[in-house]
mmCIF file of C-alpha atoms in Angstrom:
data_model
loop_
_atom_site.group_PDB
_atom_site.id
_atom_site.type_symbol
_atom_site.label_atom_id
_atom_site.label_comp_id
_atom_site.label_asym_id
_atom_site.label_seq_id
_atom_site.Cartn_x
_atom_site.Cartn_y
_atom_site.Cartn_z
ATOM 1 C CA UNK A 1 20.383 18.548 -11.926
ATOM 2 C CA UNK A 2 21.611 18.061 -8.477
ATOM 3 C CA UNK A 3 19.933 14.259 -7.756
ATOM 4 C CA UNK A 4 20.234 13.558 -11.005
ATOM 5 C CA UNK A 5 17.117 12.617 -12.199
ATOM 6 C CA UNK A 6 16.749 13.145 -15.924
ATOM 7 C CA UNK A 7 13.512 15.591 -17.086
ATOM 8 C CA UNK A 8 12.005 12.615 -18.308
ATOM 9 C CA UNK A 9 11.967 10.645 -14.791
ATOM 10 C CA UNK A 10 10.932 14.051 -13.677
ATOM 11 C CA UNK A 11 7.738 14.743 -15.346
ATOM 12 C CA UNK A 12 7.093 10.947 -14.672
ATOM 13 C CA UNK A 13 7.299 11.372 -11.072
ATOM 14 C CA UNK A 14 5.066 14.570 -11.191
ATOM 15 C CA UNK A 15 2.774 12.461 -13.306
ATOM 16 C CA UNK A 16 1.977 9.900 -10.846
ATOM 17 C CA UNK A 17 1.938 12.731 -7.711
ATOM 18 C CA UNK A 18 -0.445 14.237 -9.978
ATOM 19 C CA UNK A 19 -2.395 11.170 -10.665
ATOM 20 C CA UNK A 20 -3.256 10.424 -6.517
ATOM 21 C CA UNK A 21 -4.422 14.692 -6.540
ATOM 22 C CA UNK A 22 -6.752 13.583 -9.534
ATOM 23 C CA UNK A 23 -8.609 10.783 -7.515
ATOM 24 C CA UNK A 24 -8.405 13.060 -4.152
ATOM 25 C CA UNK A 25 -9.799 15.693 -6.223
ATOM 26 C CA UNK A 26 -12.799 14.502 -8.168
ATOM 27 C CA UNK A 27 -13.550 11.400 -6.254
ATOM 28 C CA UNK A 28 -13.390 12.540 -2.499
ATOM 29 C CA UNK A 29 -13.264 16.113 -2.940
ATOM 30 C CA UNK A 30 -10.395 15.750 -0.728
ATOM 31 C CA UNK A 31 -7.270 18.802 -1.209
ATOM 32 C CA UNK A 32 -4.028 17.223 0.496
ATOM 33 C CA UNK A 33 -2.912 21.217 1.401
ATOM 34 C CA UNK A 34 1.190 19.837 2.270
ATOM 35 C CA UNK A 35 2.411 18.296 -0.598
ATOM 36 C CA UNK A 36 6.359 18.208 -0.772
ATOM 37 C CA UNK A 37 9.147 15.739 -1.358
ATOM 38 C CA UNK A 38 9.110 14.343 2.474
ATOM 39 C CA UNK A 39 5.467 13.665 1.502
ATOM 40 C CA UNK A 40 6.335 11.666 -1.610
ATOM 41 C CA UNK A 41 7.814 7.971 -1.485
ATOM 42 C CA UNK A 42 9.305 6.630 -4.314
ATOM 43 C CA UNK A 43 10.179 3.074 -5.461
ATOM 44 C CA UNK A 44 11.615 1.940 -8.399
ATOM 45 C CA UNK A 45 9.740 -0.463 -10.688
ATOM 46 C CA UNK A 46 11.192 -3.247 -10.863
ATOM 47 C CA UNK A 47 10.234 -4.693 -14.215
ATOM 48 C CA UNK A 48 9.938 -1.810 -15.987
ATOM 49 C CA UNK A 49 12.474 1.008 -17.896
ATOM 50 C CA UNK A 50 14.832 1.946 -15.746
ATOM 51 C CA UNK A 51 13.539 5.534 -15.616
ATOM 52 C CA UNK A 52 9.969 4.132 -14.063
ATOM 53 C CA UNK A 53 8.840 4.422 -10.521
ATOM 54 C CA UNK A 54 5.952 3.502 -8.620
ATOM 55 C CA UNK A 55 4.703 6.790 -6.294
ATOM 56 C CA UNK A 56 3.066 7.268 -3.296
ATOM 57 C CA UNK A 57 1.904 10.475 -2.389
ATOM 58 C CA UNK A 58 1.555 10.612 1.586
ATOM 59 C CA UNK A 59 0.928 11.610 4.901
ATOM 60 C CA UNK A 60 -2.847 13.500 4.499
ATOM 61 C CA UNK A 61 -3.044 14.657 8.139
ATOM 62 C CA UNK A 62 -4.039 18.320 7.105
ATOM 63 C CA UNK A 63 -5.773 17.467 4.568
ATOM 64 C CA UNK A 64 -9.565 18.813 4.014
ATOM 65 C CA UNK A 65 -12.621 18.290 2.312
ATOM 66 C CA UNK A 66 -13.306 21.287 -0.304
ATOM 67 C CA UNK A 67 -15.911 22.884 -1.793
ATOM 68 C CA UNK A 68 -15.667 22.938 -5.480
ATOM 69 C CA UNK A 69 -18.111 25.419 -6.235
ATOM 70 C CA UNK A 70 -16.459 28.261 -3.544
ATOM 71 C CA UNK A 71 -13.327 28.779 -2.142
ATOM 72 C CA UNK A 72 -12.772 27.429 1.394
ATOM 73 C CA UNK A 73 -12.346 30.119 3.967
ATOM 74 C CA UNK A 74 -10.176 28.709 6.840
ATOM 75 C CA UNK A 75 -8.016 31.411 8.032
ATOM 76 C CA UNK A 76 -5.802 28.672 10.039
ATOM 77 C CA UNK A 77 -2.241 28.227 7.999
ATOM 78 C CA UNK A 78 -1.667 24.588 7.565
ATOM 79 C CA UNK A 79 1.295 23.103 5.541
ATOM 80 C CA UNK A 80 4.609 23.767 5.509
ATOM 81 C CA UNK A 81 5.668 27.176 3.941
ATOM 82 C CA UNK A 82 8.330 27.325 1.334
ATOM 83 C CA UNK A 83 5.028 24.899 -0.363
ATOM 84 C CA UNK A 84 1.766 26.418 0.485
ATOM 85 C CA UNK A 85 0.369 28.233 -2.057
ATOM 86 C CA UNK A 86 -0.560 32.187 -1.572
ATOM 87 C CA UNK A 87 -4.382 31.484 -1.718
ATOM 88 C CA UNK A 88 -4.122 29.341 1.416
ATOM 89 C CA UNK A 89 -2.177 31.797 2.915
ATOM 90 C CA UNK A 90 -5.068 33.833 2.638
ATOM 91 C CA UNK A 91 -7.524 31.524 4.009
ATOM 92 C CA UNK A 92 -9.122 30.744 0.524
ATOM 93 C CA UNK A 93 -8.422 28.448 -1.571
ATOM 94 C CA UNK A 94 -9.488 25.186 -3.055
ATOM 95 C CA UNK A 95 -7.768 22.013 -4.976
ATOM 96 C CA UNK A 96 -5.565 24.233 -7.006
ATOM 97 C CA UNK A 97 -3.578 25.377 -3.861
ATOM 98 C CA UNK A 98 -2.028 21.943 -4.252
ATOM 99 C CA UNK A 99 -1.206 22.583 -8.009
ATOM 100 C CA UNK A 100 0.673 25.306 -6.908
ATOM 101 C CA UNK A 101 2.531 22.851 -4.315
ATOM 102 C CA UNK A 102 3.544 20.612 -7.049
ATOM 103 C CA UNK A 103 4.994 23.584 -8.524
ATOM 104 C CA UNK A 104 7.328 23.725 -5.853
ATOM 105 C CA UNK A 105 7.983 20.181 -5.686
ATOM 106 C CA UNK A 106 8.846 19.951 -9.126
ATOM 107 C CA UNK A 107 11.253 22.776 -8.645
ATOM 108 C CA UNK A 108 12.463 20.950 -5.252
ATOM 109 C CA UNK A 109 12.639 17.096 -6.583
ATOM 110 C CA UNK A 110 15.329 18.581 -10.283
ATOM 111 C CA UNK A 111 16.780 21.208 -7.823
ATOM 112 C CA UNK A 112 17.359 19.748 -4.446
ATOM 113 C CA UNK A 113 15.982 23.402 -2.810
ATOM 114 C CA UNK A 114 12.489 25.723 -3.087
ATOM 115 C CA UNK A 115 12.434 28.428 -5.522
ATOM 116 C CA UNK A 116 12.665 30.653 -3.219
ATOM 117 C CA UNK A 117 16.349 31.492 -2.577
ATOM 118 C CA UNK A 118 15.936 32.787 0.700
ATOM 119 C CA UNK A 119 17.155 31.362 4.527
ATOM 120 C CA UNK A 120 13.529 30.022 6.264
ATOM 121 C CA UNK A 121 12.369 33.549 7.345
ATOM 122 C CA UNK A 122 8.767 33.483 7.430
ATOM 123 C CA UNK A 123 8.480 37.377 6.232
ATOM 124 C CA UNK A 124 11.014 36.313 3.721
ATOM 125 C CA UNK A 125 9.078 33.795 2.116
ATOM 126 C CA UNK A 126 6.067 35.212 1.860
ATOM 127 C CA UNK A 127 7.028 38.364 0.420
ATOM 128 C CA UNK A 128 8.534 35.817 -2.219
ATOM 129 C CA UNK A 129 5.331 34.243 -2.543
ATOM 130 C CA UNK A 130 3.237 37.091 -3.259
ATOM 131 C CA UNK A 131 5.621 38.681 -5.451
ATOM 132 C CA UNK A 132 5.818 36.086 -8.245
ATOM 133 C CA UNK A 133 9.655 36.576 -7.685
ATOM 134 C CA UNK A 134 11.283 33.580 -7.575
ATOM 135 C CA UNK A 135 14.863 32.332 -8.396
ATOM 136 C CA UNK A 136 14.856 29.697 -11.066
ATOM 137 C CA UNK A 137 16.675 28.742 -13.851
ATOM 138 C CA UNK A 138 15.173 26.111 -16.449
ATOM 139 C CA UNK A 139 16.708 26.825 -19.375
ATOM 140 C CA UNK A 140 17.592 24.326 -21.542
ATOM 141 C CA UNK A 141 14.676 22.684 -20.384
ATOM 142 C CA UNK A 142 11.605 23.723 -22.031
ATOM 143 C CA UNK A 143 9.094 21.004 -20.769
ATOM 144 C CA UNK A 144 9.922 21.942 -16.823
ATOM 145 C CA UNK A 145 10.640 25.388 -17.632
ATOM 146 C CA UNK A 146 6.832 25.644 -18.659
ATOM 147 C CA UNK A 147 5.632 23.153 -15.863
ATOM 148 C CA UNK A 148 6.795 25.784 -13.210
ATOM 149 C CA UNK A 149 5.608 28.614 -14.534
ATOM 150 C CA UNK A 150 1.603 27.495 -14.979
ATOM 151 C CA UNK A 151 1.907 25.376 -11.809
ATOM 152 C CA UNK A 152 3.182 28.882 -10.034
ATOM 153 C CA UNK A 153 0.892 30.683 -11.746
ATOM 154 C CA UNK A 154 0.090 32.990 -8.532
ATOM 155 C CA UNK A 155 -3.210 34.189 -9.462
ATOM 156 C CA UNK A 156 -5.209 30.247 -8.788
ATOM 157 C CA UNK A 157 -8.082 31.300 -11.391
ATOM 158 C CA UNK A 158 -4.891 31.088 -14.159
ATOM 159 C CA UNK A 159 -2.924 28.434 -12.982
ATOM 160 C CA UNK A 160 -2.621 25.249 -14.857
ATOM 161 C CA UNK A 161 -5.982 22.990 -14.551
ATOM 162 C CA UNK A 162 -6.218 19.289 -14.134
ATOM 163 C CA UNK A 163 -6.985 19.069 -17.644
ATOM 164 C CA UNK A 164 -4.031 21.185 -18.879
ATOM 165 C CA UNK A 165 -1.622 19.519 -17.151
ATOM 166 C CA UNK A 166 -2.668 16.164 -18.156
ATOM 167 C CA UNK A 167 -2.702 17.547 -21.918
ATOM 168 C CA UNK A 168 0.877 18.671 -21.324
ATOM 169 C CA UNK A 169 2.449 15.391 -20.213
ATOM 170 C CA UNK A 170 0.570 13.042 -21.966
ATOM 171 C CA UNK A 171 2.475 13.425 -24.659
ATOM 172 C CA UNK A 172 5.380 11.521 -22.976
ATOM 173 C CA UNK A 173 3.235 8.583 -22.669
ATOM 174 C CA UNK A 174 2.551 7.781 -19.035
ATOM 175 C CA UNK A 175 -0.935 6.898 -19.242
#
């Protein structure tokens, strides 16, 4: 990896992001709509494993109450775009649009860039988006290889749940 960060301190970073999208989730009904690394502050624990951090997921300025039941229809783009999700693109969307952003992250944090592979052209990156055709290469790495690909799932109604992805790292032991 470029930063290296092992997979293990990886998923254990994604963990705890995905933790703070649990409790804005089901207890305020709360989607955070721009999570990416500049919104993510990490600290390492300082009497813990080396490979343990304390995160803090940040900055909720566009943030928005959702409806669980429907999809929100706000036709206003809000985010930043190499890590908004297609469904928000389209103006409806609810708290998996920022499953789909910690797709991206994930990709961003072992990476160091967006899956993408493209200059920032707006066109550019959306045709990306909606084409499910992204540059990536995780293999070798099973565990992230299979993160990305249900967290980018870009139909929302088959993307990885809260309950999925909790099943799917839990078995590292983080909690």
């Amino acid at each position: 990896s470029i930063n290296k960060l092992s997979e293990f301190q990886v998923i254990y970073i994604m963990f705890q992001i995905f933790r703070a999208l649990i409790y804005c989730h089901n207890t305020h009904h709360l989607v955070h709509r721009d999570i990416k690394p500049e919104n993510i502050v990490v600290f390492r624990k300082n009497n813990a494993m080396e490979d343990l951090y304390d995160v803090k997921l940040i900055d909720f300025g566009i943030s928005k109450i959702f409806n669980k039941v429907e999809k929100n229809n706000d036709n206003r783009i809000k985010g930043s775009l190499n890590y908004i999700a297609p469904e928000v693109l389209d103006g409806k969307y609810n708290e998996k649009c920022d499953m789909w952003s910690l797709g991206v992250t994930l990709y961003h944090i072992y990476f160091g860039n967006t899956p993408y592979n493209t200059e920032y052209d707006i066109d550019s990156i959306m045709d990306k988006i909606y084409s499910d055709n992204f540059i990536y290469d995780f293999s070798g790495i099973p565990t992230l290889d299979i993160l990305f690909k249900r967290l980018l799932e870009l139909n929302p109604e088959k993307r990885m749940t809260h309950e999925e992805f909790y099943e799917y790292v839990n078995r590292f032991k983080f909690g």
